[in-house]
Short mmCIF file of C-alpha atoms in Angstrom, two decimals:
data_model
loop_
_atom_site.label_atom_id
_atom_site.label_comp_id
_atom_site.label_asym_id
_atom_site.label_seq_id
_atom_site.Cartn_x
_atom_site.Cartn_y
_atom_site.Cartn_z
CA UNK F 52 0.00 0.00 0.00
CA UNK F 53 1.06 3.65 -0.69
CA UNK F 54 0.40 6.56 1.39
CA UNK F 55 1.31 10.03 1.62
CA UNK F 56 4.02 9.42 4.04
CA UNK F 57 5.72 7.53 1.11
CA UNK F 58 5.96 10.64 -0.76
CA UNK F 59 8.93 11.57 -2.67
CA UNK F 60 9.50 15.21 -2.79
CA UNK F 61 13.25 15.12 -3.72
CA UNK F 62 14.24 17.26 -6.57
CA UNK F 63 16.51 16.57 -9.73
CA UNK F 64 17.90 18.31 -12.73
CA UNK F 65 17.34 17.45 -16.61
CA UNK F 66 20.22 17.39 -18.49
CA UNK F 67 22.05 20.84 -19.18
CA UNK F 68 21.67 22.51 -22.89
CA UNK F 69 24.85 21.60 -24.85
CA UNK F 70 26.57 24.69 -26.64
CA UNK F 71 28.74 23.95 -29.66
CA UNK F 72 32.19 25.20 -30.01
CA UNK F 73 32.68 26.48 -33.21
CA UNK F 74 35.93 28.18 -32.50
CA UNK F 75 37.37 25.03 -31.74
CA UNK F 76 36.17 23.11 -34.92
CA UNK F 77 40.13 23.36 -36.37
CA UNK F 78 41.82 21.54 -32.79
CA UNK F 79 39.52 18.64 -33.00
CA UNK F 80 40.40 18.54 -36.48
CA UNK F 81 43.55 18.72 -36.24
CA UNK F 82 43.47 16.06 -33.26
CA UNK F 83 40.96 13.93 -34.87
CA UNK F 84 43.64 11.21 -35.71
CA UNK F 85 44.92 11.09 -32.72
CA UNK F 86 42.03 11.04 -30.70
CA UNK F 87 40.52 8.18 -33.01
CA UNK F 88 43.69 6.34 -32.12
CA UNK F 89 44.09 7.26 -28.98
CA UNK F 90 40.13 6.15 -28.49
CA UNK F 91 41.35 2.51 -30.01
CA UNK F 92 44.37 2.04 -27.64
CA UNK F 93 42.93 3.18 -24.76
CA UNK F 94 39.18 2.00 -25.43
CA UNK F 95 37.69 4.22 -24.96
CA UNK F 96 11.39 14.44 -25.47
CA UNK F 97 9.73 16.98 -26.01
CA UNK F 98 7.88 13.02 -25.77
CA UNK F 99 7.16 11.23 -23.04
CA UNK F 100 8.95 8.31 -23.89
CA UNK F 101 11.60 7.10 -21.69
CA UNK F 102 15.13 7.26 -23.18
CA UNK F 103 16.96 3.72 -23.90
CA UNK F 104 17.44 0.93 -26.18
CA UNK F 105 14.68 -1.23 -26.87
CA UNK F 106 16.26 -4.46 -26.30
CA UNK F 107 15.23 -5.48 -29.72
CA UNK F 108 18.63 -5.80 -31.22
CA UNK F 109 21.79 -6.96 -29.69
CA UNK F 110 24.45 -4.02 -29.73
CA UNK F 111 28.37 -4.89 -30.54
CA UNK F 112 30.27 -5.66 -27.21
CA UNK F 113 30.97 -2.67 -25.62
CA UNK F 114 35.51 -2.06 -25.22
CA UNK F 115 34.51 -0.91 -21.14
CA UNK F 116 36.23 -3.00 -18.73
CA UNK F 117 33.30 -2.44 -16.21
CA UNK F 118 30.38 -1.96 -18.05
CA UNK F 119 27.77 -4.49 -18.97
CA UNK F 120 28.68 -6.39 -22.25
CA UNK F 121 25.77 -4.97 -23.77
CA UNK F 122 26.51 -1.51 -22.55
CA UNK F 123 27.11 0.31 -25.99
CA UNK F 124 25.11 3.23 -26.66
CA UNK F 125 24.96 6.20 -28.84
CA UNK F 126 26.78 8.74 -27.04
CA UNK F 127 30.36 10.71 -28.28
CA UNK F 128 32.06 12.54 -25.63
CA UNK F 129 34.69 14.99 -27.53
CA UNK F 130 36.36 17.43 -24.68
CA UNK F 131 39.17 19.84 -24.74
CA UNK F 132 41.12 21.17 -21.44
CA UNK F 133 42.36 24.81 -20.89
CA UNK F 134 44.92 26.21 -18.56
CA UNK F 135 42.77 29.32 -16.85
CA UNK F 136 45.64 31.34 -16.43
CA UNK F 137 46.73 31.73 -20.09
CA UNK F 138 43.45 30.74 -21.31
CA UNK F 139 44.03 28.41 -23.77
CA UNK F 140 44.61 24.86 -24.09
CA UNK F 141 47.17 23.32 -22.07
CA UNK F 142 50.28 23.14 -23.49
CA UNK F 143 52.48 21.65 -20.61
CA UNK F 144 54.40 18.79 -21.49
CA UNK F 145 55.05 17.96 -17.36
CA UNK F 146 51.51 17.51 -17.09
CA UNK F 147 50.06 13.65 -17.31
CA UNK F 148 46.34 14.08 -17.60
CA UNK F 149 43.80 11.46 -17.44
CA UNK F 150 39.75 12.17 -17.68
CA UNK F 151 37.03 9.80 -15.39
CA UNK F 152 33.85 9.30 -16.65
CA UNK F 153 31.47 7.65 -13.92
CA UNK F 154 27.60 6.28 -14.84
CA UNK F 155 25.74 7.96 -11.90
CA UNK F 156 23.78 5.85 -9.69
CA UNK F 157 26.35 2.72 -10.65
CA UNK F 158 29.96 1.12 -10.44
CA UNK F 159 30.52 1.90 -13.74
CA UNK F 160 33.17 4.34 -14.94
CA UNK F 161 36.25 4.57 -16.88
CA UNK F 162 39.72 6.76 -17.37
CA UNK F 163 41.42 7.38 -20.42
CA UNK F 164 44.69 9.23 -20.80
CA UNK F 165 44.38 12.45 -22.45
CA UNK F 166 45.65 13.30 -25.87
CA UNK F 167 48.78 15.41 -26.18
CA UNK F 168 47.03 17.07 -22.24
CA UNK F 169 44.30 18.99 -24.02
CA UNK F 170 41.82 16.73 -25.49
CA UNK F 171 39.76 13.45 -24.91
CA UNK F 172 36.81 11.50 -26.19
CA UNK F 173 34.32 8.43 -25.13
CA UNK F 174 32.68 6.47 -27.26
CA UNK F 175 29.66 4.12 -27.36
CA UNK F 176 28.31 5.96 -24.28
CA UNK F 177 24.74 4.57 -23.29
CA UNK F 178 22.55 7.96 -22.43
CA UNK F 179 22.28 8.79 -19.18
CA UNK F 180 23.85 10.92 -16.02
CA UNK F 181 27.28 11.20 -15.60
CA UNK F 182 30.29 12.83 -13.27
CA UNK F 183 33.43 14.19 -15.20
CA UNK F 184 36.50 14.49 -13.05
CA UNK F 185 40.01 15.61 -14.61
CA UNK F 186 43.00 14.48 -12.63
CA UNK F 187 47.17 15.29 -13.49
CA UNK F 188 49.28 12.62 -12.15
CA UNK F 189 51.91 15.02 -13.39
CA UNK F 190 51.05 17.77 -10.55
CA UNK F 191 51.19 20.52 -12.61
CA UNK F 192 47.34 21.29 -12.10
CA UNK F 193 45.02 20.99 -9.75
CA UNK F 194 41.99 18.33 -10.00
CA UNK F 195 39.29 19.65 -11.88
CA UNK F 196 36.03 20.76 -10.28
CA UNK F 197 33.86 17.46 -10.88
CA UNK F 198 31.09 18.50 -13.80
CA UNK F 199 27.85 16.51 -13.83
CA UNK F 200 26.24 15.91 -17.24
CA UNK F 201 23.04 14.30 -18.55
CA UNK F 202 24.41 12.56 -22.14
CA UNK F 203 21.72 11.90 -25.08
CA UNK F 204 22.44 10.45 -28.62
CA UNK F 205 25.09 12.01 -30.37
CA UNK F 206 28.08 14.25 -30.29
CA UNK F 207 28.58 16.00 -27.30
CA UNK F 208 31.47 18.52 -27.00
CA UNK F 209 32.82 19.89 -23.57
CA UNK F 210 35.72 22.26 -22.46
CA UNK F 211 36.65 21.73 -19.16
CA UNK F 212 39.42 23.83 -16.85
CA UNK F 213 42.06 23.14 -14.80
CA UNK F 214 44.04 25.87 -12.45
CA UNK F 215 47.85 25.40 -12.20
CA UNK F 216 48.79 23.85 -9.10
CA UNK F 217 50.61 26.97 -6.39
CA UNK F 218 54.09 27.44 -7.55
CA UNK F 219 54.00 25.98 -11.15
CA UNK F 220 52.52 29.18 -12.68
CA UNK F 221 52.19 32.76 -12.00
CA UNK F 222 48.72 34.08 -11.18
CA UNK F 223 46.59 35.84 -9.04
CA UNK F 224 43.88 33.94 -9.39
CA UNK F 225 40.24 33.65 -7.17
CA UNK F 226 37.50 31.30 -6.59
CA UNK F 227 33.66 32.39 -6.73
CA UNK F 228 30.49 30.78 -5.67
CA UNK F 229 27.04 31.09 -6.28
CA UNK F 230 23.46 29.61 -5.87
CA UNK F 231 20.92 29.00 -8.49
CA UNK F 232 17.16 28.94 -7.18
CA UNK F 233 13.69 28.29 -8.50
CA UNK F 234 12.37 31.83 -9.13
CA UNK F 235 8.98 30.98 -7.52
CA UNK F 236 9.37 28.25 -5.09
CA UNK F 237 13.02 29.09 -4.32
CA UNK F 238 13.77 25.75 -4.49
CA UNK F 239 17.78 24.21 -5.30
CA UNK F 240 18.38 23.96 -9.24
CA UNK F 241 20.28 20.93 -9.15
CA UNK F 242 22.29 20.43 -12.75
CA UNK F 243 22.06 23.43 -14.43
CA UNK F 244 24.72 23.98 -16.74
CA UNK F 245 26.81 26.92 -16.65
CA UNK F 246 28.88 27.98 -19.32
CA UNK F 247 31.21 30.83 -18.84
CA UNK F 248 32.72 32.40 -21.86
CA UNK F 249 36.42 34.20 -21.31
CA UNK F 250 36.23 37.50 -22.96
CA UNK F 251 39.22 37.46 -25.35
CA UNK F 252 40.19 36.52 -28.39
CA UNK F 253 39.47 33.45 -28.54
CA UNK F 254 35.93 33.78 -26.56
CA UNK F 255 36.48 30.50 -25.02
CA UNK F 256 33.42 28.51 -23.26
CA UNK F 257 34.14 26.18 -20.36
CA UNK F 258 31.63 24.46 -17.95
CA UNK F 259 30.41 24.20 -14.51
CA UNK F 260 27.23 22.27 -12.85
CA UNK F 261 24.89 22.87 -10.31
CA UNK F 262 25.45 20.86 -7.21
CA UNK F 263 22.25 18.92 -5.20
CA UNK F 264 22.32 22.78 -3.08
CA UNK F 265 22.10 25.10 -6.06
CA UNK F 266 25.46 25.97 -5.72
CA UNK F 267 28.26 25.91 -8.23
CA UNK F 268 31.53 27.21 -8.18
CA UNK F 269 34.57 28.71 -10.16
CA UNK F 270 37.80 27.88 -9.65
CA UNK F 271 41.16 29.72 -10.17
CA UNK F 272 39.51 33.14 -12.07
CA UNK F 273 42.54 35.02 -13.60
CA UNK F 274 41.53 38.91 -14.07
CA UNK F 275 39.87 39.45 -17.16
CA UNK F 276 35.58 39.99 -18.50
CA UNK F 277 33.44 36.43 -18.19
CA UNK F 278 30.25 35.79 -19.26
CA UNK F 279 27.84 33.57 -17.06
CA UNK F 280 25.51 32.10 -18.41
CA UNK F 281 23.01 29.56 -16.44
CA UNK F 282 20.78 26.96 -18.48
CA UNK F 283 17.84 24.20 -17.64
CA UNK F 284 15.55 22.67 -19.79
CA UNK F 285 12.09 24.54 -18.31
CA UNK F 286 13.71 27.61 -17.46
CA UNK F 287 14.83 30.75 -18.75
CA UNK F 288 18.18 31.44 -19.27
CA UNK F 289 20.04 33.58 -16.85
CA UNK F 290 23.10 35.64 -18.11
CA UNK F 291 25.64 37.72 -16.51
CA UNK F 292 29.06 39.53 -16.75
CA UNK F 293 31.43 39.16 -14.00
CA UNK F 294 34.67 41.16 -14.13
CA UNK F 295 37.72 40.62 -12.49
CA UNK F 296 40.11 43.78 -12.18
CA UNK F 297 41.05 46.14 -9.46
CA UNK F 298 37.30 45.59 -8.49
CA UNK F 299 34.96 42.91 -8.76
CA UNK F 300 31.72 43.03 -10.35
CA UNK F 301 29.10 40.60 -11.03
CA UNK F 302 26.27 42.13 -13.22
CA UNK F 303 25.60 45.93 -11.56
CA UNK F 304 27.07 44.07 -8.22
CA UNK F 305 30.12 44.72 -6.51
CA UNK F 306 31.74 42.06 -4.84
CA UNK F 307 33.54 42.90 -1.85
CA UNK F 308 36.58 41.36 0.76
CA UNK F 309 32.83 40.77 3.09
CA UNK F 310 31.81 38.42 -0.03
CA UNK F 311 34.41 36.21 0.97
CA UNK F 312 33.06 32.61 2.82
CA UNK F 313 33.94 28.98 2.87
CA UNK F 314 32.31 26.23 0.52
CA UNK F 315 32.50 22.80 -0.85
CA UNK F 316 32.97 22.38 -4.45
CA UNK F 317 32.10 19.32 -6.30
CA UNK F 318 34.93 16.86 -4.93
CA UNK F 319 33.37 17.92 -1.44
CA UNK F 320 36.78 19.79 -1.15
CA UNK F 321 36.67 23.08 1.16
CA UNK F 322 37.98 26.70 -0.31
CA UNK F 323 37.57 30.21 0.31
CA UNK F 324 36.16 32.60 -2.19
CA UNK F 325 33.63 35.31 -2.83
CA UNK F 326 29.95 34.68 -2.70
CA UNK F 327 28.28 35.71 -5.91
CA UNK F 328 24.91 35.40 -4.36
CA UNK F 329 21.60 33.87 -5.25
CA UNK F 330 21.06 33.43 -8.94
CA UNK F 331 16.99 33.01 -9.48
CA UNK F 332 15.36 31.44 -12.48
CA UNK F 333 12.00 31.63 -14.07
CA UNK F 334 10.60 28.74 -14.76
CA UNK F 335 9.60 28.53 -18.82
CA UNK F 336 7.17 25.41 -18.41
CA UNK F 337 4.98 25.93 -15.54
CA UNK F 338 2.23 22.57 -16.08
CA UNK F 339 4.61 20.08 -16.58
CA UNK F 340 7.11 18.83 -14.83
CA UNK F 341 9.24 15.08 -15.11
CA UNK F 342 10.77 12.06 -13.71
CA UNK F 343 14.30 10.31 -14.07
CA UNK F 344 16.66 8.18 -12.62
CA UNK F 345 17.88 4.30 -12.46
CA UNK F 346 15.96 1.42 -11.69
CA UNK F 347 17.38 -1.06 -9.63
CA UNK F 348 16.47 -4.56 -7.97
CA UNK F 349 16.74 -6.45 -4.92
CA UNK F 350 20.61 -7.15 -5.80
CA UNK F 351 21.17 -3.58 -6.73
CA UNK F 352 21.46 -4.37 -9.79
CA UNK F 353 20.08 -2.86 -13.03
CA UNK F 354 17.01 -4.05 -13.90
CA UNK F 355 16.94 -5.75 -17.59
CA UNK F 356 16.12 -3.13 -20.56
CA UNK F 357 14.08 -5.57 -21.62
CA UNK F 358 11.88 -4.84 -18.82
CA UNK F 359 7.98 -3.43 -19.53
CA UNK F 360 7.09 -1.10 -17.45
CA UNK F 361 3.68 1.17 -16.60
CA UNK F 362 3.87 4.54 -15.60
CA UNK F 363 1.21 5.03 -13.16
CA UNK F 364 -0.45 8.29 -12.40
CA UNK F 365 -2.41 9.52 -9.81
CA UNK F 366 -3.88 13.16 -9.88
CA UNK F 367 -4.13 13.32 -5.51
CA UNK F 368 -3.40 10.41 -3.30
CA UNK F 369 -7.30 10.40 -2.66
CA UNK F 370 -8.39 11.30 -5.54
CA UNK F 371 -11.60 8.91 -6.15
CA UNK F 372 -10.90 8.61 -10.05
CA UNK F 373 -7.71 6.73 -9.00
CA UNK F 374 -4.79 5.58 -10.33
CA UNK F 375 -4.24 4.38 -13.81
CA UNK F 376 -1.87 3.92 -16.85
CA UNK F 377 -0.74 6.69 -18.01
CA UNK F 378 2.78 5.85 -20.08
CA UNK F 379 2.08 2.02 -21.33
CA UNK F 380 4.98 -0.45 -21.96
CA UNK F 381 8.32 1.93 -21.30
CA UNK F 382 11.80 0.07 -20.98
CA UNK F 383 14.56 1.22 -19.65
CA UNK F 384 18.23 1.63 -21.14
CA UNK F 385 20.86 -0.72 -20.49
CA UNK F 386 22.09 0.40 -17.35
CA UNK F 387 18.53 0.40 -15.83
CA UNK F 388 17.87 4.74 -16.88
CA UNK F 389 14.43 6.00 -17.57
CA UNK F 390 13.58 9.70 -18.26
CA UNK F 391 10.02 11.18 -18.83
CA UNK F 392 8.83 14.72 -19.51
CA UNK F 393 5.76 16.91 -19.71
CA UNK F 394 3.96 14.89 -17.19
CA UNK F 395 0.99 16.33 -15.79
CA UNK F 396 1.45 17.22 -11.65
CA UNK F 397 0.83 14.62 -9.61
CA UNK F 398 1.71 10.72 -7.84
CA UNK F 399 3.30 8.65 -9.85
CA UNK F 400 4.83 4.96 -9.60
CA UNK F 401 6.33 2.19 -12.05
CA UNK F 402 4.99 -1.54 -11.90
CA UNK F 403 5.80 -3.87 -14.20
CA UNK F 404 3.66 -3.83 -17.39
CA UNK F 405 0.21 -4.86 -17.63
CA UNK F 406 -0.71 -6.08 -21.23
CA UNK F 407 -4.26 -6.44 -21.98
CA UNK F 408 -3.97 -8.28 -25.06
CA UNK F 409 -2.69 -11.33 -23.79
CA UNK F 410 -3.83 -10.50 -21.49
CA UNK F 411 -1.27 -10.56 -18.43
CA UNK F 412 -2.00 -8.56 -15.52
CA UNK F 413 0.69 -8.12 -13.59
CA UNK F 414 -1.24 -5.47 -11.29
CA UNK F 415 -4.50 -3.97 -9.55
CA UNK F 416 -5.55 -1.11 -7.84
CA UNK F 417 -8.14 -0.67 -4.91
CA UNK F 418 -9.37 2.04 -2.82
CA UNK F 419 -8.98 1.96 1.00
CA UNK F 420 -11.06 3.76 3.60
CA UNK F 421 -10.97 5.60 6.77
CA UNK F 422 -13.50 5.39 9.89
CA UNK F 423 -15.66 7.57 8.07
CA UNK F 424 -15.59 5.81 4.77
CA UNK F 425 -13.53 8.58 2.95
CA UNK F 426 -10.36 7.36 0.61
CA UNK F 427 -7.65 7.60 2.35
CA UNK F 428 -4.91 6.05 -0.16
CA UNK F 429 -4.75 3.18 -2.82
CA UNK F 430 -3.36 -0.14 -2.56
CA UNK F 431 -1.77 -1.76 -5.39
CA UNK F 432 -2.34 -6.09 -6.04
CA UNK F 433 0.54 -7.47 -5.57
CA UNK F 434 2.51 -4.94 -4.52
CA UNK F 435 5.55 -6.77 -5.66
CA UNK F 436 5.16 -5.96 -9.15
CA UNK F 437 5.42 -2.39 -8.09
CA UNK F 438 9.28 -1.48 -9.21
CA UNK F 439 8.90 2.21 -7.36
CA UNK F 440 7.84 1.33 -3.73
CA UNK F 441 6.88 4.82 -3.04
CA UNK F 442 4.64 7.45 -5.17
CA UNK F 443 6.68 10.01 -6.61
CA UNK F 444 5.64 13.59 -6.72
CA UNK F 445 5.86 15.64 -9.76
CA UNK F 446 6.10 19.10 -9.64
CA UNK F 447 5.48 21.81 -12.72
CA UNK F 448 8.62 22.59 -13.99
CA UNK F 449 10.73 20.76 -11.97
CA UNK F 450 12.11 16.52 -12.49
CA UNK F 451 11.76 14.52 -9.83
CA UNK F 452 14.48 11.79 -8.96
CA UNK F 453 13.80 8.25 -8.72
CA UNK F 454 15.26 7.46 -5.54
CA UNK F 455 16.87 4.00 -4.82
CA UNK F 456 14.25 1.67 -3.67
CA UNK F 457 14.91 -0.37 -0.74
#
């Protein structure tokens, strides 16, 4: 049985808006060869439809050590790395640079070695969340600040920065913080993508993410004109200038020596910088709202993508209509990820598929009363087929994680 106590209110981020790079297009041509053997050495909706293989066709074997055999996917990371101090890609030959990829929610990541320091790429990628961390066994930089992405089929291009390590460059450089709300429930953005474009000559665009808080940070600033600019699929953009020179100003903001605090960035690592305050964003789709994350079973495990699944919706947890299909026969990916947008506010749970041809029903629903004969929840037949064991709340304009189910 589910109640209102079971409620998930827990809120996630959609994947991040991918810019392209066009000022770039001659490196990765220029590096294309090596990448492409680098990549063979090293091995590297608008709908409602969950995103994911069918199942219907058996993919090559995928060259991961630790992913699933079947764990190929559609997915090309291409990234470059800069040095923020000169502000351009890294040149240093002391430097030995590797790049992690890790599948959110799982054991499964890899590491490749980084071609020539200033570019890498994945390949075969299934879609889903992941955690980029940059690392230089070398010590000439620091570890990156780790970026969280949401991949979907195709080329994806990233630029990612890495701050010289005390003593190895010269620089005056700062950190900055900031935290990115929900305009009208002032709730956490979690993933939002920022990009921030250097102001020079070559206008380069590197990344940041949106931590589980809001908050995201930027590490190792030289002086110099950046543009901010925050983005989330069901919000507006947000978009400011921050300028680094005998005085700091963020938008028509100075930021002053009383800006300066303590915070975590993504590693979980504390530093010191200046607060750039609360960033606010309005939200674009305001009757929708969606669900993602990984299924799992008893084992932890994945569960198979060639799993049918209902999506079950409920408008109120008494609502007397009650619950019913709303998404019919949805699979998951390979590595157990479903997605779903533009659902209606509301409860919602997964169950394993009913099919009313065959028919099979793998599930029921019945009302349950109070002393006074009222509804006071629903009660789903057997609840084992339920693969959510809790009803998740959707919000308008806001996804909704699928938390691990116990």
């Amino acid at each position: 049985m589910l109640t209102d106590s079971g409620k998930s209110s827990a809120l996630k981020g959609d994947r991040g808006m991918q810019e392209k790079y066009s000022m770039f297009k001659f490196v990765f041509a220029s590096l294309a060869c090596c990448l492409l053997a680098a990549a063979m050495i090293t091995g590297c909706g608008g709908g409602n439809n969950p995103s994911g293989p069918d199942g219907s066709a058996t993919p090559a074997a995928a060259v991961y050590d630790n992913f699933p055999s079947n764990a190929t996917g559609s997915v090309t990371l291409n990234g470059l790395l800069v040095d923020l101090t000169t502000q351009n890609l890294i040149t240093s030959t002391d430097a030995e640079i590797y790049v992690t990829i890790e599948y959110i929610g799982t054991s499964y990541k890899k590491t490749v070695a980084a071609v020539e320091n200033r570019a890498f790429s994945f390949f075969e990628l299934p879609e889903g969340q992941y955690m980029i961390t940059v690392e230089d066994k070398g010590g000439v930089y620091d570890p990156s600040n780790p970026l969280i992405q949401e991949l979907s089929a195709g080329k994806v291009n990233l630029t990612i920065p890495l701050s010289p390590k005390t003593g190895t460059a010269t620089t005056s450089s700062l950190n900055f913080f900031a935290t990115v709300l929900d305009g009208s429930l002032k709730n956490p953005i979690m993933f939002a993508t920022v990009d921030v474009t250097i102001e020079n000559v070559n206008n380069l665009t590197f990344q940041a993410t949106t931590l589980q808080t809001g908050e995201f940070s930027l590490l190792g600033l030289a002086s110099g004109t950046y543009t901010v600019k925050i983005s989330k699929d069901g919000y507006v953009d947000v978009s400011k200038t921050l300028i680094i020179s005998d005085k700091i100003m963020f938008g028509n903001q100075e930021i002053v020596a009383a800006d300066i605090a303590t915070f975590k960035d993504g590693g979980g690592t504390s530093r010191t910088g200046y607060y750039l305050g609360e960033l606010l964003m309005s939200p674009k789709f305001t009757n929708t709202g969606g669900l993602a994350g990984i299924l799992l079973d008893a084992d932890k495990i994945p569960i198979p993508a060639t799993t049918k699944l209902d999506l079950i919706y409920l408008k109120t947890p008494k609502d007397p209509v009650g619950p019913g299909t709303i998404i019919p026969n949805v699979k998951p990916n390979v590595l157990g990820y479903v997605s779903f947008k533009n659902l209606p506010a509301g409860e919602y749970v997964l169950a394993n598929a009913n099919d009313y041809v065959t028919p099979t029903i793998n599930w029921t629903a019945s009302a349950t009363y109070d002393a006074d004969g009222n509804i006071s929840g629903w009660a789903f037949t057997p609840a084992s087929k339920l693969v959510t064991r809790i009803w998740l709340g959707v919000t308008p304009g806001l996804v909704t994680p699928i938390p691990e189910q116990e």
